[in-house]
Coordinates of C-alpha atoms in Angstrom, one line a residue:
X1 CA 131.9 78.6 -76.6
X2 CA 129.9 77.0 -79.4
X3 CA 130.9 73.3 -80.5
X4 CA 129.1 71.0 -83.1
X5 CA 128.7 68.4 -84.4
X6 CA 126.9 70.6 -87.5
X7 CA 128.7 73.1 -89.2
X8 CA 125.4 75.6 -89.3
X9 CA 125.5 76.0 -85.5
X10 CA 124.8 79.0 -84.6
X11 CA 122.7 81.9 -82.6
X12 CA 120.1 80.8 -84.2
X13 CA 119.8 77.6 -82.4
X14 CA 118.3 79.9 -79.5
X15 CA 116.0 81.8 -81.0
X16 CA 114.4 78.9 -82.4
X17 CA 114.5 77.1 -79.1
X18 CA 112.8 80.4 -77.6
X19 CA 110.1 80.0 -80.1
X20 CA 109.4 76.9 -80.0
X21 CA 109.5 77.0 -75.8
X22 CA 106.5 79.5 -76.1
X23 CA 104.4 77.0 -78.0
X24 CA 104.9 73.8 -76.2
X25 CA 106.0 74.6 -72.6
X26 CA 103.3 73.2 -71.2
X27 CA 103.4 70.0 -73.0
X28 CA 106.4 68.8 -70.4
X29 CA 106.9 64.9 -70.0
X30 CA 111.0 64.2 -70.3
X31 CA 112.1 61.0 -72.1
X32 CA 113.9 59.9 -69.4
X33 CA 111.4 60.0 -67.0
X34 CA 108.9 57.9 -69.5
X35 CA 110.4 55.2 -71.4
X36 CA 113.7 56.3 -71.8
X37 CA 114.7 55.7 -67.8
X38 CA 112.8 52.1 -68.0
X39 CA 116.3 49.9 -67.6
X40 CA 118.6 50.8 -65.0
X41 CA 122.1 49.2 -65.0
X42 CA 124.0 50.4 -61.8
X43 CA 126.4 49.0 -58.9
X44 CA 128.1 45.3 -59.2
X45 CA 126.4 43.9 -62.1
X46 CA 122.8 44.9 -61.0
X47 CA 120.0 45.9 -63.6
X48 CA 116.2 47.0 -62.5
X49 CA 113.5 46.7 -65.7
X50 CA 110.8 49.1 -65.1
X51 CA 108.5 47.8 -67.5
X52 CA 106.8 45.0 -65.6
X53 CA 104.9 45.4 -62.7
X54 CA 106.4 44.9 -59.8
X55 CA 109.6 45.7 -61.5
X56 CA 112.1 42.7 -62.4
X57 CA 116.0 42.3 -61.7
X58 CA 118.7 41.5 -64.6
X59 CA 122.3 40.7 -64.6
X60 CA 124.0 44.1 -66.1
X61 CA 127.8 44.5 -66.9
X62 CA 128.8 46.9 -64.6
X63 CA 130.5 46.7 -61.8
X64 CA 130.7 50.6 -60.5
X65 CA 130.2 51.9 -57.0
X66 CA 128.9 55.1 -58.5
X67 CA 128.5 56.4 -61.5
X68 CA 126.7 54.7 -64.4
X69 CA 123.9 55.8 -66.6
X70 CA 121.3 53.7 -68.8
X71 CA 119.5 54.9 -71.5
X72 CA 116.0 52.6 -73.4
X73 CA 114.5 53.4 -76.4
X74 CA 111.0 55.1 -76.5
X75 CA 109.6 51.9 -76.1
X76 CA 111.3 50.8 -72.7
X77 CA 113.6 48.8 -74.3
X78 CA 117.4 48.8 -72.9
X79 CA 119.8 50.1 -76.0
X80 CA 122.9 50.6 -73.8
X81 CA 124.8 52.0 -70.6
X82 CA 128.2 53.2 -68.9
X83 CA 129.5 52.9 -65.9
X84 CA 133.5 52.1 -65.1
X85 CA 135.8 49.2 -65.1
X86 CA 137.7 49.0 -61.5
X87 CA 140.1 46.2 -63.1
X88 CA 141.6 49.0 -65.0
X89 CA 142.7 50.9 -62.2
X90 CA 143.6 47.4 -60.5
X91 CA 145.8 46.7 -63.0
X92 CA 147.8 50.4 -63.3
X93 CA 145.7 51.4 -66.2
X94 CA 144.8 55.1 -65.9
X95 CA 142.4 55.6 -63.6
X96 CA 141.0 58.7 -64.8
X97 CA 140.2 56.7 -68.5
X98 CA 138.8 54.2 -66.9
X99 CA 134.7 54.3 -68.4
X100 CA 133.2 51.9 -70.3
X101 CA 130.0 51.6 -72.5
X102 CA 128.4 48.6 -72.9
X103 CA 125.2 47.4 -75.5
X104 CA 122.1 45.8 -74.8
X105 CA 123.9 42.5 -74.8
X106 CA 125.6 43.6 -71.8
X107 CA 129.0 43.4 -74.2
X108 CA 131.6 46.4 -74.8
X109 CA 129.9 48.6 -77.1
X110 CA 132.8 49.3 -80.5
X111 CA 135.2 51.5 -79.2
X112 CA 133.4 51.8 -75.9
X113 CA 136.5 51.7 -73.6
X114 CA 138.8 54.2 -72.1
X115 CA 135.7 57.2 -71.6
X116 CA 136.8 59.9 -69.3
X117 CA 135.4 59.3 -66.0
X118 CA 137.0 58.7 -62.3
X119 CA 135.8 56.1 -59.4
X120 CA 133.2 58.5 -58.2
X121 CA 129.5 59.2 -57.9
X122 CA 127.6 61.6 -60.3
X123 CA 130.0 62.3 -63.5
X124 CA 127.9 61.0 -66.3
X125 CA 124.9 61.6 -67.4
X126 CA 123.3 60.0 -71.1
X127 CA 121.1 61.7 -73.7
X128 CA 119.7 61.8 -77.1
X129 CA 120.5 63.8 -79.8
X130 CA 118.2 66.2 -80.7
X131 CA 119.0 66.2 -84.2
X132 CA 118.9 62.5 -84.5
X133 CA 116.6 59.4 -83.8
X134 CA 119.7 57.0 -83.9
X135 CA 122.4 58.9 -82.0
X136 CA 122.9 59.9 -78.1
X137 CA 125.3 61.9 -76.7
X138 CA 127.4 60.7 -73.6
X139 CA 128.4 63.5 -71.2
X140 CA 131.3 62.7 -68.4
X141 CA 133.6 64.9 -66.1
X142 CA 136.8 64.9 -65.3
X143 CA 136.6 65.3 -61.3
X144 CA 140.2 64.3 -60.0
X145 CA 141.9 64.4 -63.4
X146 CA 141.5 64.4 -67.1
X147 CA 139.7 68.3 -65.7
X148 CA 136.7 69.2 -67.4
X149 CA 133.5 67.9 -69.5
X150 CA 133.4 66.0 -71.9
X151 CA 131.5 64.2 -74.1
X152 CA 131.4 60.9 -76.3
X153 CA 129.2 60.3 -79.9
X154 CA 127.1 56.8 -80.0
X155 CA 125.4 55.8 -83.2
X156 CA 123.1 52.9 -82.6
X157 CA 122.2 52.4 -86.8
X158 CA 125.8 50.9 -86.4
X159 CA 126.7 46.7 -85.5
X160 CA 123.3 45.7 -87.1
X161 CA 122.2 47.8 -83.4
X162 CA 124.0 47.0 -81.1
X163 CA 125.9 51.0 -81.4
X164 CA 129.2 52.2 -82.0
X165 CA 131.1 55.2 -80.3
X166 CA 132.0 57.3 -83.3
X167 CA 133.2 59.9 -81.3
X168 CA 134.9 59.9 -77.8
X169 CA 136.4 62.2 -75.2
X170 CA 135.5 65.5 -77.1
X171 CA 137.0 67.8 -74.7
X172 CA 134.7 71.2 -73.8
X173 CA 136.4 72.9 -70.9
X174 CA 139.0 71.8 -69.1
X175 CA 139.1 73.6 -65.3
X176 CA 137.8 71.2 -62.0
X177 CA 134.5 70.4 -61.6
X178 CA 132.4 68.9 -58.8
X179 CA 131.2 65.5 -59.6
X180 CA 127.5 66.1 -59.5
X181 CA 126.5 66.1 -63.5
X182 CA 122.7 66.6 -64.5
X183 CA 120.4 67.1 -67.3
X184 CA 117.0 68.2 -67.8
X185 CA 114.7 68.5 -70.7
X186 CA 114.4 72.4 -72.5
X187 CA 111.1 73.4 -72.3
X188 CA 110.7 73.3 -75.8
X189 CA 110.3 69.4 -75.1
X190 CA 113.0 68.5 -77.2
X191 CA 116.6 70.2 -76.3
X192 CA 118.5 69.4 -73.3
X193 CA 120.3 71.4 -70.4
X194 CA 123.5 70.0 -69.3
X195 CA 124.5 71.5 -65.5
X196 CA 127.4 71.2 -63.2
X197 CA 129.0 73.5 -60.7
X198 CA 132.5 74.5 -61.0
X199 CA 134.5 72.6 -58.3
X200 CA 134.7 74.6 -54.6
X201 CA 138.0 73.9 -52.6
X202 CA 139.1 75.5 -49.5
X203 CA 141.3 77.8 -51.5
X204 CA 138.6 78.4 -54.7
X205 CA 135.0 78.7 -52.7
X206 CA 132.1 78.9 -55.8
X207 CA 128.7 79.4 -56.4
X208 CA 129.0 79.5 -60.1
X209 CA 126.8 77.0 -61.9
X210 CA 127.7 76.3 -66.0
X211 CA 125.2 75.1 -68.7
X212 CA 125.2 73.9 -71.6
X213 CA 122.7 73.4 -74.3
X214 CA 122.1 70.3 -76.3
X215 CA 120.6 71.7 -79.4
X216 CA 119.4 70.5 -83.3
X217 CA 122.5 72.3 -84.5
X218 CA 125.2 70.9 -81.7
X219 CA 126.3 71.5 -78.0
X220 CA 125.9 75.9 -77.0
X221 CA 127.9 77.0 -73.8
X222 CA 128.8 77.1 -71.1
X223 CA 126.8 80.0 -69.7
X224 CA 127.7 80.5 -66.2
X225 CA 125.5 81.9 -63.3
X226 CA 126.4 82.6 -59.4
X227 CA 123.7 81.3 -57.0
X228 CA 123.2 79.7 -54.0
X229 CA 125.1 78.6 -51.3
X230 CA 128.3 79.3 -51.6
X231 CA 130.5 75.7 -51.2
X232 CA 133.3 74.9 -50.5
X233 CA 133.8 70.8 -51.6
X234 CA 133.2 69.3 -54.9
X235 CA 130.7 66.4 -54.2
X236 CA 127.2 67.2 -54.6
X237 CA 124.2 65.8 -55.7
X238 CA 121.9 67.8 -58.3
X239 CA 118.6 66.2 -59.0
X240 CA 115.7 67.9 -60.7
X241 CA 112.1 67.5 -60.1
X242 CA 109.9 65.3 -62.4
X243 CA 108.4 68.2 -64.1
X244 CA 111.8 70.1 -64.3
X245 CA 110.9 73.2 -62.6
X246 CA 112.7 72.6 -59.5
X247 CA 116.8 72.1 -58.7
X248 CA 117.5 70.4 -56.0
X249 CA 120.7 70.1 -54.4
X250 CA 122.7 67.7 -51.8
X251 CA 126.2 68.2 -50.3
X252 CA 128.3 65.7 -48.8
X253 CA 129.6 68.1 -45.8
X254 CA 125.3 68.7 -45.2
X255 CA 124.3 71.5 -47.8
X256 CA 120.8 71.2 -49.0
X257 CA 119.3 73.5 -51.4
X258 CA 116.6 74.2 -53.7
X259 CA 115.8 76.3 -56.5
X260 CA 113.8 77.1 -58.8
X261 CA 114.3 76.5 -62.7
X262 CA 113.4 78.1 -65.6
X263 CA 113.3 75.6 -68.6
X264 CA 113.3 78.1 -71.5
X265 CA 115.5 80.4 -70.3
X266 CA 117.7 77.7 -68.1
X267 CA 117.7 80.6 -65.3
X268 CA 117.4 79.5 -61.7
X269 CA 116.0 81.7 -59.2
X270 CA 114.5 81.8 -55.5
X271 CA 117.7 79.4 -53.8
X272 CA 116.0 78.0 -50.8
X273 CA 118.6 76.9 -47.9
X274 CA 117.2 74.0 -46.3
X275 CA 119.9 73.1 -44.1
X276 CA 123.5 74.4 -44.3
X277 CA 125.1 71.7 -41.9
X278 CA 124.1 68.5 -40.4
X279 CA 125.6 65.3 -39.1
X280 CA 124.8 61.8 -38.7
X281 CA 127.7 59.7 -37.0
X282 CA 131.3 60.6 -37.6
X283 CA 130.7 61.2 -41.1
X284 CA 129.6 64.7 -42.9
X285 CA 126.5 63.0 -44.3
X286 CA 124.3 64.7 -47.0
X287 CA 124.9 62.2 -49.6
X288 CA 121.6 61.9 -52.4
X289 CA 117.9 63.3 -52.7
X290 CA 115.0 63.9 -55.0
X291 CA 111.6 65.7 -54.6
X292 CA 108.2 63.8 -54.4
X293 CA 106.2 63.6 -57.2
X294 CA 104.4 66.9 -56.6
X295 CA 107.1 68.4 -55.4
X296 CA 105.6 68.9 -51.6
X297 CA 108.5 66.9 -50.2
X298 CA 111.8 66.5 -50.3
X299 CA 113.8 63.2 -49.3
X300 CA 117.7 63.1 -48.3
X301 CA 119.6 60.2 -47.8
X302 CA 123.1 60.3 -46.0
X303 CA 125.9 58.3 -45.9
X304 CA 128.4 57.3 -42.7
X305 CA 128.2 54.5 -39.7
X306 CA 124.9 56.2 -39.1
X307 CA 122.4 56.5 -42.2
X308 CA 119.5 57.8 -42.3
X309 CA 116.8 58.8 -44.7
X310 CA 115.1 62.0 -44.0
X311 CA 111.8 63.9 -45.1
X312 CA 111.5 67.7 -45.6
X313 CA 108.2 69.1 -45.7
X314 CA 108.8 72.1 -48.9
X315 CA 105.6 73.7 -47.7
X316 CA 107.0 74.6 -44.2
X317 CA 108.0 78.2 -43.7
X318 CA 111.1 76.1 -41.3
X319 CA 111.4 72.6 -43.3
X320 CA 114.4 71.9 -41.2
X321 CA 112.6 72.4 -37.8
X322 CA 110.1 69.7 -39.3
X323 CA 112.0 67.5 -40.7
X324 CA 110.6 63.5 -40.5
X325 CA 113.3 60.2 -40.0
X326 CA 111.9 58.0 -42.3
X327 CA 114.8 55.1 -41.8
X328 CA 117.8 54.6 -39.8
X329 CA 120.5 52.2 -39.8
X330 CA 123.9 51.5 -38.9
X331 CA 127.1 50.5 -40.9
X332 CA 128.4 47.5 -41.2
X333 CA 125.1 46.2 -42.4
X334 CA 124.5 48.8 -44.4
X335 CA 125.2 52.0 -45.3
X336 CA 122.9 55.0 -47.1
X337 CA 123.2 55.1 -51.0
X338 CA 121.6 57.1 -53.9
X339 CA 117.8 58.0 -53.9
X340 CA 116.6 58.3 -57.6
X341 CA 112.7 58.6 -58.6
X342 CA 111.6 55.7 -61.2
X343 CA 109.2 55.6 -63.8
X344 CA 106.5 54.2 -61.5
X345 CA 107.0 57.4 -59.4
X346 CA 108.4 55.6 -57.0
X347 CA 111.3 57.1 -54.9
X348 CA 114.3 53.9 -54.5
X349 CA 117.0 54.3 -52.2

């Protein structure tokens, strides 16, 4: 499938990104792990600015228990963020159209409502354009209706900068998916990967992973491959390492995998199964994680009436025989959230 916003897309597109790769593939640092992820807007109205030291808290304007995404500008500064409105489904509004976008003013962005998105964890994931200082793309999935991946056009030279969504809910495929959405940078340091997994039920079990290229010249794909474990639920957690070179994967019934990840060619290889099944409490578990900086460890959070937050040594030959419980806890205190690596390489739970 080929869709763009560019009339000249074509093949093209990847031979130029194959060229360029073999010239700059070892000058990796992703936008979003730089300035770009500097501002995080998350959870009931919660924001984290990472670009004072310690970091400082701000009010935000979402109120999600999952997913969101915040994008800065290459200087660290906030330009605008998603997550979805719960009064929507509150008030019979579909619940599946539910996603908002809101500015740096912590306002509804111009036609910012009604994004395709469900009350769940991982289904968006925010991104500029290659072919544009000015415009991102927002990508969302359709996990328990509206099917499928989709994406929305914001254009921040609009409102004097405060953005407008010139394009919204561009459908590009329209079968289940499992709500664990990612992106990575090419490794031609400025095209993007977009990667999901088809959604595994106990009737469809699925290993097939689908990608999508974020290109000068539009939005390539899918291209599919079959790897892995072979699942059989559609919540997962995909997180890559800082560099990019390593996949890492979380499953809510205890599925914890890793691969690795070619950035040219967007081919994984080498699946490591970590663990296939564990348990904390009543509750399957396996909920978040997210490699250390050098990619030595790996840290999984779960999620039930008994948390915990666990550490995998990568350079064991049995990481699972080793593994280390960093933190325990018990609901109704708390309960185990996401893990997500910041800017000051920090791992926050």
């Amino acid at each position: 499938m080929l869709h763009s916003t560019n009339p000249i897309f074509n093949l093209k597109s990847h031979i130029v990104s194959a060229i360029i790769c073999l010239v700059l593939v070892c000058a990796f640092q992703t936008e979003l792990v730089a300035q770009r992820g500097n501002n995080w807007c998350f959870g009931d109205s919660s924001g984290i600015d990472f670009n004072t030291s310690p970091p400082t808290t701000f009010s935000s304007a979402v109120n999600s228990r999952g997913s969101c995404s915040s994008i800065s500008d290459s200087f660290g500064n906030l330009l605008f963020y998603y997550g979805y409105d719960p009064n929507n489904v509150l008030t019979g509004q579909n619940p599946h159209s539910n996603g908002e976008i809101y500015n740096n003013t912590h306002q509804l962005m111009q036609n910012g409502d009604t994004i395709i998105t469900a009350a769940w964890y991982y289904e968006g994931v925010i991104l500029p354009a290659p072919h544009s200082t000015n415009e991102y793309y927002l990508f969302t999935i359709g996990v328990t209706g509206n099917y499928g991946l989709y994406y929305s056009a914001i254009d921040m030279n609009q409102n004097n900068g405060l953005g407008a969504v010139t394009q919204k809910n561009i459908q590009l495929n329209s079968f289940k998916a499992d709500d664990g959405l990612t992106a990575v940078k090419h490794g031609n340091g400025r095209d993007w990967w977009v990667f999901f997994r088809k959604a595994s039920l106990s009737t469809s079990a699925s290993s097939t992973f689908y990608k999508y290229l974020i290109t000068l010249f539009g939005i390539a794909g899918p291209d599919t491959q079959s790897i892995g474990a072979i699942t059989y639920i559609n919540s997962y957690r995909y997180f890559f390492s800082k560099d990019g070179s390593k996949l890492g994967c979380v499953g809510y019934q205890g599925l914890v995998e890793t691969y690795d990840f070619d950035r040219c060619t967007g081919i994984l290889s080498n699946n490591r199964i970590i663990k296939q099944n564990y348990l904390s409490g009543p509750y399957p578990g396996g909920w978040s994680g997210e490699f250390s900086e050098d990619k030595t460890k790996l840290y999984v959070s779960d999620h039930g009436i008994d948390s915990y937050l666990f550490q995998f040594n990568l350079l064991d030959s049995l990481p699972s025989a080793t593994v280390d419980t960093i933190a325990h806890f018990n609901y109704p205190q708390y309960t185990g959230g996401m893990l997500s690596l910041a800017p000051d390489n920090k791992i926050y739970w």
